[in-house]
Backbone as a printed PyTorch tensor [residue, N CA C, xyz], in Angstrom:
tensor([[[  2.8200,  14.4790,  -9.4830],
         [  2.9290,  13.0640,  -9.1630],
         [  1.7630,  12.3120,  -9.8080]],

        [[  2.0730,  11.1990, -10.4810],
         [  1.0270,  10.4270, -11.1610],
         [  0.1590,   9.6820, -10.1410]],

        [[ -0.9940,   9.2270, -10.6230],
         [ -1.9140,   8.4200,  -9.8100],
         [ -1.1920,   7.1990,  -9.2440]],

        [[ -0.4800,   6.4780, -10.1110],
         [  0.2230,   5.2710,  -9.6590],
         [  1.2730,   5.6070,  -8.6020]],

        [[  2.0340,   6.6740,  -8.8300],
         [  3.0740,   7.0520,  -7.8630],
         [  2.4730,   7.4540,  -6.5260]],

        [[  1.3400,   8.1480,  -6.5570],
         [  0.6920,   8.5700,  -5.3080],
         [  0.1950,   7.3620,  -4.5210]],

        [[ -0.3830,   6.3950,  -5.2240],
         [ -0.8550,   5.1740,  -4.5590],
         [  0.3370,   4.3710,  -4.0420]],

        [[  1.4010,   4.2790,  -4.8550],
         [  2.5770,   3.5050,  -4.4580],
         [  3.2150,   4.0760,  -3.1980]],

        [[  3.2210,   5.3860,  -3.0620],
         [  3.8090,   6.0130,  -1.8740],
         [  3.0850,   5.5380,  -0.6140]],

        [[  1.7580,   5.5070,  -0.6590],
         [  0.9760,   5.0220,   0.4970],
         [  1.1650,   3.5090,   0.6530]],

        [[  1.1640,   2.8130,  -0.4800],
         [  1.3490,   1.3610,  -0.4300],
         [  2.6450,   0.9670,   0.2460]],

        [[  3.7020,   1.7270,   0.0060],
         [  4.9940,   1.4110,   0.6490],
         [  4.9380,   1.6220,   2.1570]],

        [[  4.1280,   2.5700,   2.6070],
         [  3.9730,   2.7800,   4.0560],
         [  3.2830,   1.5830,   4.7170]],

        [[  2.4370,   0.9100,   3.9450],
         [  1.6510,  -0.2050,   4.4760],
         [  2.2710,  -1.5660,   4.1630]],

        [[  3.2790,  -1.5860,   3.3010],
         [  3.7210,  -2.8180,   2.6600],
         [  4.0000,  -3.9750,   3.6190]],

        [[  4.6330,  -3.7090,   4.7430],
         [  4.9980,  -4.7880,   5.6570],
         [  3.9700,  -5.0030,   6.7780]],

        [[  2.9300,  -4.1850,   6.7930],
         [  1.9250,  -4.2950,   7.8510],
         [  0.9370,  -5.4190,   7.5470]],

        [[  0.7810,  -6.3450,   8.4820],
         [ -0.2180,  -7.4130,   8.3580],
         [ -1.4430,  -7.0040,   9.1680]],

        [[ -2.5220,  -6.6090,   8.5040],
         [ -3.7130,  -6.2120,   9.2590],
         [ -4.2660,  -7.3660,  10.0910]],

        [[ -4.8290,  -7.0240,  11.2200],
         [ -5.4390,  -8.0050,  12.1090],
         [ -6.6200,  -8.6930,  11.4160]],

        [[ -6.8860,  -9.9140,  11.8280],
         [ -8.0940, -10.6020,  11.3410],
         [ -9.3510,  -9.9510,  11.9070]],

        [[ -9.1990,  -9.2510,  13.0280],
         [-10.3450,  -8.6230,  13.7040],
         [ -9.8850,  -7.3020,  14.3130]],

        [[ -9.6100,  -6.3050,  13.4520],
         [ -9.0760,  -5.0370,  13.9720],
         [-10.0920,  -4.2600,  14.7920]],

        [[ -9.5970,  -3.5180,  15.7570],
         [-10.4860,  -2.7050,  16.6070],
         [-10.3240,  -1.2060,  16.3640]],

        [[ -9.2450,  -0.8000,  15.7150],
         [ -9.0430,   0.6040,  15.3640],
         [ -8.0420,   0.6840,  14.2240]],

        [[ -7.9830,   1.8550,  13.5890],
         [ -7.0540,   2.0040,  12.4790],
         [ -5.6180,   1.8590,  12.9740]],

        [[ -4.7620,   1.4110,  12.0680],
         [ -3.3550,   1.2110,  12.4160],
         [ -2.6390,   2.5460,  12.5160]],

        [[ -2.8540,   3.4440,  11.5400],
         [ -2.1560,   4.7230,  11.5000],
         [ -3.1220,   5.7870,  10.9740]],

        [[ -3.5740,   6.6760,  11.8310],
         [ -4.5780,   7.6550,  11.4150],
         [ -4.0370,   8.6530,  10.3850]],

        [[ -2.7240,   8.8750,  10.3580],
         [ -2.1540,   9.7700,   9.3520],
         [ -2.2150,   9.1480,   7.9620]],

        [[ -2.0860,   7.8370,   7.8950],
         [ -2.2180,   7.1670,   6.6020],
         [ -3.6460,   7.3080,   6.0870]],

        [[ -4.6280,   7.2330,   6.9760],
         [ -6.0200,   7.4510,   6.5560],
         [ -6.1970,   8.8170,   5.8990]],

        [[ -5.5640,   9.8170,   6.4710],
         [ -5.6610,  11.1690,   5.9000],
         [ -5.0400,  11.1920,   4.5070]],

        [[ -3.8910,  10.5540,   4.3620],
         [ -3.2350,  10.5030,   3.0520],
         [ -4.1140,   9.7820,   2.0250]],

        [[ -4.7470,   8.6840,   2.4350],
         [ -5.6280,   7.9480,   1.5190],
         [ -6.8040,   8.8270,   1.1080]],

        [[ -7.4120,   9.4880,   2.0660],
         [ -8.5720,  10.3310,   1.7790],
         [ -8.2330,  11.4670,   0.8240]],

        [[ -6.9820,  11.9420,   0.8860],
         [ -6.5700,  13.0620,   0.0310],
         [ -6.1220,  12.6350,  -1.3650]],

        [[ -6.0610,  11.3270,  -1.6220],
         [ -5.6660,  10.8640,  -2.9540],
         [ -6.6320,  11.4200,  -3.9930]],

        [[ -6.1080,  12.1400,  -4.9580],
         [ -6.9320,  12.6680,  -6.0390],
         [ -7.1960,  11.5700,  -7.0600]],

        [[ -8.4360,  11.4580,  -7.5010],
         [ -8.7940,  10.4550,  -8.5010],
         [ -8.6450,  10.9850,  -9.9180]],

        [[ -8.1270,  12.1830, -10.0680],
         [ -8.0280,  12.7820, -11.3960],
         [ -7.2050,  11.9410, -12.3610]],

        [[ -6.1980,  11.2650, -11.8570],
         [ -5.3530,  10.4540, -12.7410],
         [ -5.7190,   8.9960, -12.7540]],

        [[ -6.9230,   8.6720, -12.3200],
         [ -7.2990,   7.2620, -12.1740],
         [ -7.7620,   6.6280, -13.4780]],

        [[ -7.3450,   7.1620, -14.6120],
         [ -7.6580,   6.5410, -15.8950],
         [ -8.8020,   7.2270, -16.5970]],

        [[ -8.6650,   7.3440, -17.8830],
         [ -9.6740,   8.0660, -18.6670],
         [-11.0300,   7.3900, -18.6050]],

        [[-11.0250,   6.0540, -18.5970],
         [-12.3060,   5.3460, -18.6190],
         [-13.0000,   5.3630, -17.2650]],

        [[-12.2070,   5.2990, -16.1940],
         [-12.8430,   5.2100, -14.8800],
         [-13.0960,   6.5760, -14.2600]],

        [[-12.2860,   7.5660, -14.6240],
         [-12.4720,   8.9000, -14.0730],
         [-12.5550,   8.8650, -12.5700]],

        [[-13.6860,   9.3130, -12.0270],
         [-13.8680,   9.3140, -10.5740],
         [-14.8320,   8.2110, -10.1520]],

        [[-14.8020,   7.1130, -10.9070],
         [-15.7510,   6.0330, -10.6530],
         [-15.2580,   4.9960,  -9.6770]],

        [[-15.8310,   3.8200,  -9.8040],
         [-15.6240,   2.7600,  -8.8280],
         [-14.1850,   2.2720,  -8.7280]],

        [[-13.4550,   2.2310,  -9.8330],
         [-12.1180,   1.6390,  -9.7850],
         [-11.1500,   2.4580,  -8.9300]],

        [[-11.1870,   3.7740,  -9.0730],
         [-10.3440,   4.6140,  -8.2260],
         [-10.7550,   4.5380,  -6.7660]],

        [[-12.0630,   4.4880,  -6.5260],
         [-12.5550,   4.3540,  -5.1480],
         [-12.1520,   3.0010,  -4.5550]],

        [[-12.1060,   1.9730,  -5.4030],
         [-11.7040,   0.6450,  -4.9310],
         [-10.2690,   0.6660,  -4.4220]],

        [[ -9.4020,   1.3920,  -5.1120],
         [ -8.0090,   1.5150,  -4.6610],
         [ -7.9800,   2.0860,  -3.2440]],

        [[ -8.7290,   3.1480,  -3.0440],
         [ -8.7470,   3.7820,  -1.7220],
         [ -9.3600,   2.8460,  -0.6710]],

        [[-10.3870,   2.0980,  -1.0610],
         [-11.0310,   1.1720,  -0.1310],
         [-10.0610,   0.0780,   0.3220]],

        [[ -9.2820,  -0.4750,  -0.6320],
         [ -8.2890,  -1.4990,  -0.2690],
         [ -7.2590,  -0.9180,   0.6910]],

        [[ -6.7870,   0.2840,   0.3900],
         [ -5.7810,   0.9040,   1.2610],
         [ -6.3280,   1.1130,   2.6760]],

        [[ -7.5780,   1.5230,   2.7840],
         [ -8.1810,   1.6790,   4.1150],
         [ -8.2780,   0.3310,   4.8360]],

        [[ -8.6380,  -0.7410,   4.1190],
         [ -8.6780,  -2.0650,   4.7450],
         [ -7.2950,  -2.4490,   5.2610]],

        [[ -6.2880,  -2.1810,   4.4560],
         [ -4.9090,  -2.5200,   4.8300],
         [ -4.5020,  -1.7360,   6.0750]],

        [[ -5.0250,  -0.5400,   6.2110],
         [ -4.7380,   0.2970,   7.3800],
         [ -5.6990,   0.0140,   8.5300]],

        [[ -6.5580,  -0.9940,   8.3740],
         [ -7.5140,  -1.4290,   9.3960],
         [ -8.5670,  -0.3570,   9.7010]],

        [[ -8.8770,   0.4540,   8.7120],
         [ -9.8810,   1.5200,   8.8480],
         [-11.1780,   1.0350,   8.2170]],

        [[-11.9040,   0.2520,   8.9540],
         [-13.0570,  -0.4410,   8.3920],
         [-14.1710,   0.5170,   7.9900]],

        [[-14.4620,   1.4920,   8.8260],
         [-15.5540,   2.4160,   8.5070],
         [-15.2710,   3.2010,   7.2330]],

        [[-14.0390,   3.6780,   7.0850],
         [-13.6970,   4.4570,   5.8990],
         [-13.7460,   3.5920,   4.6440]],

        [[-13.2900,   2.3540,   4.7600],
         [-13.3750,   1.4410,   3.6190],
         [-14.8370,   1.1600,   3.2600]],

        [[-15.6500,   0.9750,   4.2850],
         [-17.0610,   0.6600,   4.0760],
         [-17.7910,   1.8030,   3.3820]],

        [[-17.4750,   3.0380,   3.7460],
         [-18.1060,   4.1930,   3.1060],
         [-17.9050,   4.1640,   1.5970]],

        [[-16.7630,   3.6630,   1.1690],
         [-16.4680,   3.5870,  -0.2570],
         [-17.0710,   2.3380,  -0.8980]],

        [[-16.8450,   1.1800,  -0.2930],
         [-17.2500,  -0.0730,  -0.9460],
         [-18.7590,  -0.2420,  -1.0330]],

        [[-19.5090,   0.3180,  -0.0830],
         [-20.9660,   0.1260,  -0.1290],
         [-21.6050,   0.8480,  -1.3060]],

        [[-20.8700,   1.7960,  -1.9090],
         [-21.3910,   2.5110,  -3.0740],
         [-20.8310,   1.9840,  -4.3910]],

        [[-20.0540,   0.9140,  -4.3290],
         [-19.4910,   0.3230,  -5.5470],
         [-20.3530,  -0.8510,  -5.9750]],

        [[-20.8990,  -0.7750,  -7.1470],
         [-21.7890,  -1.8290,  -7.6380],
         [-21.0650,  -2.6610,  -8.6960]],

        [[-19.9450,  -3.2200,  -8.2700],
         [-19.1020,  -4.0480,  -9.1350],
         [-18.6780,  -5.2790,  -8.3380]],

        [[-18.2110,  -6.3230,  -9.0300],
         [-17.6860,  -7.4810,  -8.2960],
         [-16.5530,  -7.1070,  -7.3420]],

        [[-15.6490,  -6.2280,  -7.7690],
         [-14.5550,  -5.8070,  -6.8910],
         [-15.0940,  -5.0720,  -5.6710]],

        [[-16.0530,  -4.1780,  -5.8730],
         [-16.6540,  -3.4650,  -4.7490],
         [-17.3160,  -4.4210,  -3.7700]],

        [[-18.0130,  -5.4290,  -4.2950],
         [-18.6580,  -6.4210,  -3.4190],
         [-17.6280,  -7.2280,  -2.6490]],

        [[-16.5170,  -7.5610,  -3.3010],
         [-15.4420,  -8.2950,  -2.6180],
         [-14.8700,  -7.4720,  -1.4680]],

        [[-14.5960,  -6.1970,  -1.7240],
         [-14.0540,  -5.3300,  -0.6710],
         [-15.0590,  -5.1400,   0.4560]],

        [[-16.3370,  -5.0450,   0.0930],
         [-17.4100,  -4.9510,   1.0880],
         [-17.3970,  -6.2140,   1.9580]],

        [[-17.2180,  -7.3670,   1.3150],
         [-17.1580,  -8.6280,   2.0490],
         [-15.9790,  -8.6960,   3.0070]],

        [[-14.8040,  -8.2460,   2.5510],
         [-13.6240,  -8.2600,   3.4190],
         [-13.8450,  -7.3600,   4.6280]],

        [[-14.4420,  -6.1910,   4.3990],
         [-14.6970,  -5.2750,   5.5140],
         [-15.5770,  -5.9480,   6.5700]],

        [[-16.6600,  -6.6010,   6.1270],
         [-17.5410,  -7.2670,   7.1030],
         [-16.8440,  -8.4550,   7.7620]],

        [[-16.0070,  -9.1520,   7.0040],
         [-15.2450, -10.2540,   7.6090],
         [-14.3200,  -9.7240,   8.7020]],

        [[-13.6480,  -8.6100,   8.4390],
         [-12.7170,  -8.0550,   9.4140],
         [-13.4360,  -7.4840,  10.6340]],

        [[-14.6790,  -7.0520,  10.4640],
         [-15.4130,  -6.5310,  11.6220],
         [-16.1010,  -7.6540,  12.4040]],

        [[-16.0480,  -8.8670,  11.8850],
         [-16.6330, -10.0130,  12.5820],
         [-18.0750, -10.3060,  12.2290]],

        [[-18.6040,  -9.6630,  11.1860],
         [-19.9690,  -9.9300,  10.7220],
         [-19.8750, -10.9550,   9.5870]],

        [[-19.6710, -12.2130,   9.9590],
         [-19.2950, -13.2360,   9.0030],
         [-20.4180, -13.6080,   8.0330]],

        [[-21.6600, -13.6250,   8.4850],
         [-22.7530, -13.9550,   7.5690],
         [-22.9320, -12.8600,   6.5140]],

        [[-22.7950, -11.6150,   6.9170],
         [-22.8780, -10.5020,   5.9730],
         [-21.7030, -10.5420,   4.9990]],

        [[-20.5250, -10.8840,   5.4970],
         [-19.3570, -11.0250,   4.6230],
         [-19.6370, -12.0490,   3.5300]],

        [[-20.2120, -13.1760,   3.9100],
         [-20.5020, -14.2180,   2.9210],
         [-21.5040, -13.7370,   1.8690]],

        [[-22.4890, -12.9660,   2.2880],
         [-23.4510, -12.4050,   1.3360],
         [-22.7100, -11.6210,   0.2510]],

        [[-21.7820, -10.7530,   0.6670],
         [-21.0840,  -9.9030,  -0.2930],
         [-20.1010, -10.6890,  -1.1440]],

        [[-19.4920, -11.7270,  -0.5820],
         [-18.6130, -12.5650,  -1.3980],
         [-19.4160, -13.3350,  -2.4470]],

        [[-20.6350, -13.7350,  -2.0990],
         [-21.4960, -14.3790,  -3.1080],
         [-21.8230, -13.3980,  -4.2280]],

        [[-22.0810, -12.1490,  -3.8690],
         [-22.3600, -11.1230,  -4.8750],
         [-21.1450, -10.8920,  -5.7790]],

        [[-19.9590, -10.9520,  -5.1880],
         [-18.7300, -10.6740,  -5.9430],
         [-18.4020, -11.7800,  -6.9320]],

        [[-18.6410, -13.0280,  -6.5230],
         [-18.2220, -14.1400,  -7.3640],
         [-16.7030, -14.2520,  -7.3990]],

        [[-16.2030, -14.8300,  -8.4630],
         [-14.7600, -15.0340,  -8.6100],
         [-14.1290, -13.8410,  -9.3180]],

        [[-12.9960, -13.3900,  -8.7960],
         [-12.2320, -12.3130,  -9.4150],
         [-10.9520, -12.8830, -10.0270]],

        [[-10.3750, -12.2040, -11.0170],
         [ -9.1520, -12.7130, -11.6420],
         [ -8.0140, -12.9660, -10.6530]],

        [[ -7.9530, -12.2110,  -9.5640],
         [ -6.8530, -12.3810,  -8.6030],
         [ -6.9880, -13.6500,  -7.7680]],

        [[ -8.1580, -14.2640,  -7.7750],
         [ -8.3710, -15.4000,  -6.8940],
         [ -7.5190, -16.6160,  -7.2570]],

        [[ -7.1940, -16.7930,  -8.5340],
         [ -6.3250, -17.9190,  -8.8920],
         [ -4.9210, -17.7160,  -8.3170]],

        [[ -4.4300, -16.4830,  -8.3340],
         [ -3.1150, -16.1870,  -7.7320],
         [ -3.1560, -16.3590,  -6.2240]],

        [[ -4.2780, -15.9780,  -5.6070],
         [ -4.4120, -16.1310,  -4.1600],
         [ -4.4040, -17.6030,  -3.7730]],

        [[ -5.0740, -18.4360,  -4.5640],
         [ -5.0680, -19.8720,  -4.2790],
         [ -3.6560, -20.4360,  -4.3950]],

        [[ -2.9000, -20.0050,  -5.3990],
         [ -1.5220, -20.4770,  -5.5480],
         [ -0.6760, -20.0670,  -4.3460]],

        [[ -0.8730, -18.8520,  -3.8660],
         [ -0.1210, -18.4070,  -2.6880],
         [ -0.5330, -19.2000,  -1.4520]],

        [[ -1.8190, -19.5080,  -1.3410],
         [ -2.2950, -20.3140,  -0.2080],
         [ -1.6590, -21.7030,  -0.2330]],

        [[ -1.5680, -22.2930,  -1.4180],
         [ -0.9560, -23.6240,  -1.5420],
         [  0.5260, -23.5880,  -1.1720]],

        [[  1.1960, -22.4930,  -1.5180],
         [  2.6140, -22.3640,  -1.1720],
         [  2.8050, -22.1710,   0.3380]],

        [[  1.8960, -21.4330,   0.9620],
         [  1.9970, -21.1790,   2.4010],
         [  1.5760, -22.3830,   3.2400]],

        [[  0.6730, -23.2010,   2.6860],
         [  0.1230, -24.3220,   3.4540],
         [  0.0720, -25.5580,   2.5550]],

        [[  1.2420, -26.1670,   2.3050],
         [  1.2510, -27.3580,   1.4490],
         [  0.3940, -28.4740,   2.0480]],

        [[ -0.2790, -29.2020,   1.1860],
         [ -1.0950, -30.3290,   1.6450],
         [ -0.1920, -31.3040,   2.4060]],

        [[ -0.6440, -31.7260,   3.5710],
         [  0.1480, -32.6070,   4.4190],
         [  0.9390, -31.8630,   5.4800]],

        [[  0.8410, -30.5290,   5.4560],
         [  1.5920, -29.7070,   6.4150],
         [  0.7070, -29.2720,   7.5850]],

        [[ -0.4440, -29.9180,   7.7450],
         [ -1.4360, -29.4690,   8.7130],
         [ -1.1510, -29.7640,  10.1640]],

        [[ -0.1390, -30.5780,  10.4340],
         [  0.1270, -30.9660,  11.8190],
         [  0.4790, -29.7760,  12.7110]],

        [[  0.9760, -28.6960,  12.1040],
         [  1.3330, -27.5230,  12.9130],
         [  0.1040, -26.7660,  13.4050]],

        [[ -1.0720, -27.0450,  12.8180],
         [ -2.3100, -26.4000,  13.2400],
         [ -2.9520, -27.2620,  14.3210]],

        [[ -3.0570, -26.7420,  15.5280],
         [ -3.5810, -27.5190,  16.6460],
         [ -5.0750, -27.7950,  16.5630]],

        [[ -5.8330, -26.8610,  16.0140],
         [ -7.2810, -27.0200,  15.9090],
         [ -7.6240, -27.9620,  14.7560]],

        [[ -8.3120, -29.0560,  15.0810],
         [ -8.6940, -30.0310,  14.0610],
         [ -9.6410, -29.3970,  13.0430]],

        [[-10.5740, -28.5850,  13.5120],
         [-11.5270, -27.9240,  12.6100],
         [-10.7990, -27.0010,  11.6440]],

        [[ -9.9030, -26.1690,  12.1820],
         [ -9.1570, -25.2470,  11.3230],
         [ -8.2700, -25.9990,  10.3440]],

        [[ -7.6420, -27.0540,  10.8080],
         [ -6.7830, -27.8410,   9.9260],
         [ -7.5940, -28.3710,   8.7500]],

        [[ -8.7780, -28.8910,   9.0460],
         [ -9.6520, -29.4120,   7.9910],
         [-10.0720, -28.3100,   7.0210]],

        [[-10.4560, -27.1540,   7.5500],
         [-10.8660, -26.0440,   6.6870],
         [ -9.7260, -25.5980,   5.7750]],

        [[ -8.5330, -25.4740,   6.3340],
         [ -7.3870, -25.0180,   5.5530],
         [ -6.9780, -26.0480,   4.5100]],

        [[ -7.0400, -27.3200,   4.8590],
         [ -6.7160, -28.3620,   3.8850],
         [ -7.7220, -28.3620,   2.7430]],

        [[ -9.0040, -28.1540,   3.0470],
         [-10.0170, -28.0540,   1.9890],
         [ -9.7900, -26.8210,   1.1340]],

        [[ -9.3730, -25.7150,   1.7670],
         [ -9.1400, -24.4620,   1.0440],
         [ -8.0420, -24.6420,  -0.0040]],

        [[ -6.9270, -25.2710,   0.3840],
         [ -5.7910, -25.3720,  -0.5410],
         [ -5.9040, -26.5530,  -1.5020]],

        [[ -6.7890, -27.4930,  -1.2380],
         [ -6.9450, -28.6260,  -2.1530],
         [ -8.0440, -28.3830,  -3.1890]],

        [[ -8.7540, -27.2760,  -3.0700],
         [ -9.8260, -26.9670,  -4.0230],
         [ -9.2380, -26.5290,  -5.3620]],

        [[-10.0570, -26.5900,  -6.4070],
         [ -9.6080, -26.1870,  -7.7400],
         [ -9.7680, -24.6890,  -7.9670]],

        [[-10.4960, -24.0180,  -7.0750],
         [-10.6940, -22.5680,  -7.1830],
         [-10.7380, -21.9880,  -5.7760]],

        [[-10.3740, -20.7010,  -5.6600],
         [-10.3930, -20.0320,  -4.3640],
         [-11.8110, -19.9820,  -3.8260]],

        [[-11.9680, -20.3210,  -2.5410],
         [-13.2800, -20.3440,  -1.8910],
         [-13.3220, -19.2590,  -0.8110]],

        [[-13.8490, -18.0910,  -1.1850],
         [-13.9200, -16.9670,  -0.2420],
         [-14.7740, -17.2830,   0.9710]],

        [[-15.8160, -18.1000,   0.7760],
         [-16.7140, -18.4350,   1.8870],
         [-16.0100, -19.3310,   2.9040]],

        [[-15.2240, -20.2730,   2.4190],
         [-14.4750, -21.1490,   3.3200],
         [-13.3930, -20.3610,   4.0570]],

        [[-12.8130, -19.3790,   3.3890],
         [-11.8300, -18.5140,   4.0510],
         [-12.4960, -17.7310,   5.1850]],

        [[-13.7190, -17.2680,   4.9570],
         [-14.4800, -16.6080,   6.0270],
         [-14.6760, -17.5730,   7.1890]],

        [[-15.0810, -18.8060,   6.8930],
         [-15.3120, -19.7950,   7.9520],
         [-14.0470, -20.0430,   8.7750]],

        [[-12.9110, -20.1460,   8.0860],
         [-11.6460, -20.4020,   8.7910],
         [-11.2900, -19.2340,   9.7070]],

        [[-11.4410, -18.0150,   9.1980],
         [-11.1340, -16.8440,  10.0270],
         [-12.1070, -16.7540,  11.1960]],

        [[-13.3810, -17.0040,  10.9360],
         [-14.3840, -16.9530,  12.0070],
         [-14.0480, -17.9590,  13.1040]],

        [[-13.6610, -19.1620,  12.7130],
         [-13.3380, -20.1840,  13.7120],
         [-12.0850, -19.7850,  14.4990]],

        [[-11.1060, -19.2270,  13.8130],
         [ -9.8890, -18.7860,  14.5050],
         [-10.1910, -17.6790,  15.5080]],

        [[-10.9460, -16.6740,  15.0680],
         [-11.2020, -15.4990,  15.9120],
         [-12.1100, -15.8260,  17.0870]],

        [[-13.1140, -16.6550,  16.8590],
         [-14.1290, -16.8720,  17.8910],
         [-13.9120, -18.1220,  18.7450]],

        [[-13.1520, -19.0960,  18.2200],
         [-13.0300, -20.3700,  18.9450],
         [-11.5820, -20.8060,  19.1560]],

        [[-10.8380, -20.9590,  18.0680],
         [ -9.5650, -21.6920,  18.1380],
         [ -8.4240, -20.9090,  18.7860]],

        [[ -8.2170, -19.6800,  18.3760],
         [ -7.0920, -18.8750,  18.8660],
         [ -5.7760, -19.6640,  18.7610]],

        [[ -5.5820, -20.2720,  17.6100],
         [ -4.4230, -21.1230,  17.3480],
         [ -3.2860, -20.2630,  16.7810]],

        [[ -2.1260, -20.2800,  17.4240],
         [ -1.0310, -19.3880,  17.0310],
         [ -0.5480, -19.6510,  15.6070]],

        [[ -0.3780, -20.9150,  15.2410],
         [  0.1000, -21.2360,  13.8960],
         [ -0.9320, -20.8530,  12.8410]],

        [[ -2.1940, -21.1010,  13.1360],
         [ -3.2590, -20.7360,  12.1970],
         [ -3.3560, -19.2280,  12.0550]],

        [[ -3.1910, -18.5160,  13.1600],
         [ -3.2320, -17.0480,  13.1220],
         [ -2.1790, -16.5100,  12.1610]],

        [[ -0.9720, -17.0300,  12.2820],
         [  0.1160, -16.5740,  11.4080],
         [ -0.2020, -16.8510,   9.9440]],

        [[ -0.7100, -18.0290,   9.6590],
         [ -1.0410, -18.3980,   8.2880],
         [ -2.1840, -17.5440,   7.7340]],

        [[ -3.2400, -17.3690,   8.5140],
         [ -4.3930, -16.5850,   8.0560],
         [ -4.0270, -15.1160,   7.8530]],

        [[ -3.1700, -14.5810,   8.7110],
         [ -2.6970, -13.2100,   8.5200],
         [ -1.9240, -13.0750,   7.2140]],

        [[ -1.0810, -14.0680,   6.9130],
         [ -0.3240, -14.0320,   5.6600],
         [ -1.2570, -14.1080,   4.4520]],

        [[ -2.2810, -14.9340,   4.5460],
         [ -3.2360, -15.0580,   3.4390],
         [ -4.0370, -13.7730,   3.2520]],

        [[ -4.4600, -13.1660,   4.3440],
         [ -5.2040, -11.9150,   4.2370],
         [ -4.3100, -10.8160,   3.6500]],

        [[ -3.0440, -10.8010,   4.0480],
         [ -2.0780,  -9.8380,   3.5200],
         [ -1.9000, -10.0300,   2.0160]],

        [[ -1.7660, -11.2920,   1.6020],
         [ -1.6390, -11.5980,   0.1730],
         [ -2.8950, -11.1690,  -0.5870]],

        [[ -4.0430, -11.4150,   0.0050],
         [ -5.3250, -11.0320,  -0.6010],
         [ -5.3780,  -9.5230,  -0.8460]],

        [[ -5.0000,  -8.7360,   0.1490],
         [ -5.0520,  -7.2810,   0.0170],
         [ -4.0350,  -6.7770,  -1.0080]],

        [[ -2.8380,  -7.3550,  -1.0280],
         [ -1.8330,  -6.9450,  -2.0100],
         [ -2.3210,  -7.2260,  -3.4360]],

        [[ -2.8830,  -8.4050,  -3.6520],
         [ -3.3800,  -8.7560,  -4.9790],
         [ -4.5480,  -7.8510,  -5.3940]],

        [[ -5.4430,  -7.5700,  -4.4560],
         [ -6.5810,  -6.7080,  -4.7770],
         [ -6.1500,  -5.2770,  -5.0540]],

        [[ -5.1170,  -4.8040,  -4.3560],
         [ -4.6180,  -3.4640,  -4.6360],
         [ -4.0270,  -3.3990,  -6.0400]],

        [[ -3.2360,  -4.4030,  -6.4100],
         [ -2.6670,  -4.4360,  -7.7620],
         [ -3.7770,  -4.4750,  -8.8130]],

        [[ -4.7800,  -5.2960,  -8.5650],
         [ -5.9000,  -5.4160,  -9.5100],
         [ -6.6560,  -4.0940,  -9.6170]],

        [[ -6.9470,  -3.4830,  -8.4880],
         [ -7.7090,  -2.2290,  -8.4850],
         [ -6.9430,  -1.1130,  -9.1850]],

        [[ -5.6340,  -1.0160,  -8.9440],
         [ -4.8630,   0.0620,  -9.5770],
         [ -4.8130,  -0.1510, -11.0860]],

        [[ -4.6800,  -1.3860, -11.5260],
         [ -4.6730,  -1.6490, -12.9630],
         [ -6.0410,  -1.3720, -13.5870]],

        [[ -7.1170,  -1.7470, -12.8880],
         [ -8.4630,  -1.4720, -13.3870],
         [ -8.7290,   0.0300, -13.4780]],

        [[ -8.0640,   0.7990, -12.6130],
         [ -8.2920,   2.2450, -12.5950],
         [ -7.4260,   2.9820, -13.6170]],

        [[ -6.6590,   2.2410, -14.3850],
         [ -5.8130,   2.8650, -15.4010],
         [ -4.3900,   3.0900, -14.9660]],

        [[ -4.0550,   2.6570, -13.7610],
         [ -2.6900,   2.8120, -13.2790],
         [ -1.8030,   1.6740, -13.7170]],

        [[ -0.5590,   1.7460, -13.2940],
         [  0.4390,   0.7240, -13.6410],
         [  0.6670,  -0.1780, -12.4400]],

        [[  1.3330,  -1.3150, -12.6840],
         [  1.6610,  -2.2350, -11.5910],
         [  2.4950,  -1.5100, -10.5340]],

        [[  2.2400,  -1.8550,  -9.2930],
         [  2.9400,  -1.2100,  -8.1840],
         [  4.1680,  -2.0010,  -7.7890]],

        [[  5.1970,  -1.2650,  -7.4070],
         [  6.3940,  -1.8800,  -6.8170],
         [  6.3430,  -1.5770,  -5.3220]],

        [[  5.9390,  -2.5580,  -4.5270],
         [  5.8190,  -2.3530,  -3.0790],
         [  6.9010,  -3.1290,  -2.3350]]])
């Protein structure tokens, strides 16, 4: 089985799962075992057993809500993608200031333009009335009206939802955005590792 096929098999198990904004335990411990057993031998001639193959596994662990396992991988990746995954892990664990530090280190990734387009489609400008929290509505409107994806503002919106607002409509939207973020990062990581586009 090729590297891409092995990753795709796990990806299909996770495909419809929307990870929590603030997970407390892994979603499926058997999936964690499958991720850990992924061989990096086919992860591309240039990357070998380096950061790109590890990034694939880190994204899959995040998708499975396995924050510690993802963190073990991302903290040793000294790349923009590794810093981004490190930031997502801290955001999901509720350490929002640390998440912002890592997103600053990551900067902008190629997938962020696609993520912004998906955010605009999910939350068209002027559609904010369904969000009960005035603060969250303002944050989301700023997020989708910007010219570039703002990872720090996304952290702020999630932090406000988790700690203050508990707004049902915002929860649904933020979960969809986080899901889109993880799908895009998985596609990016697999391509960077020498694999092919995934069909999930």
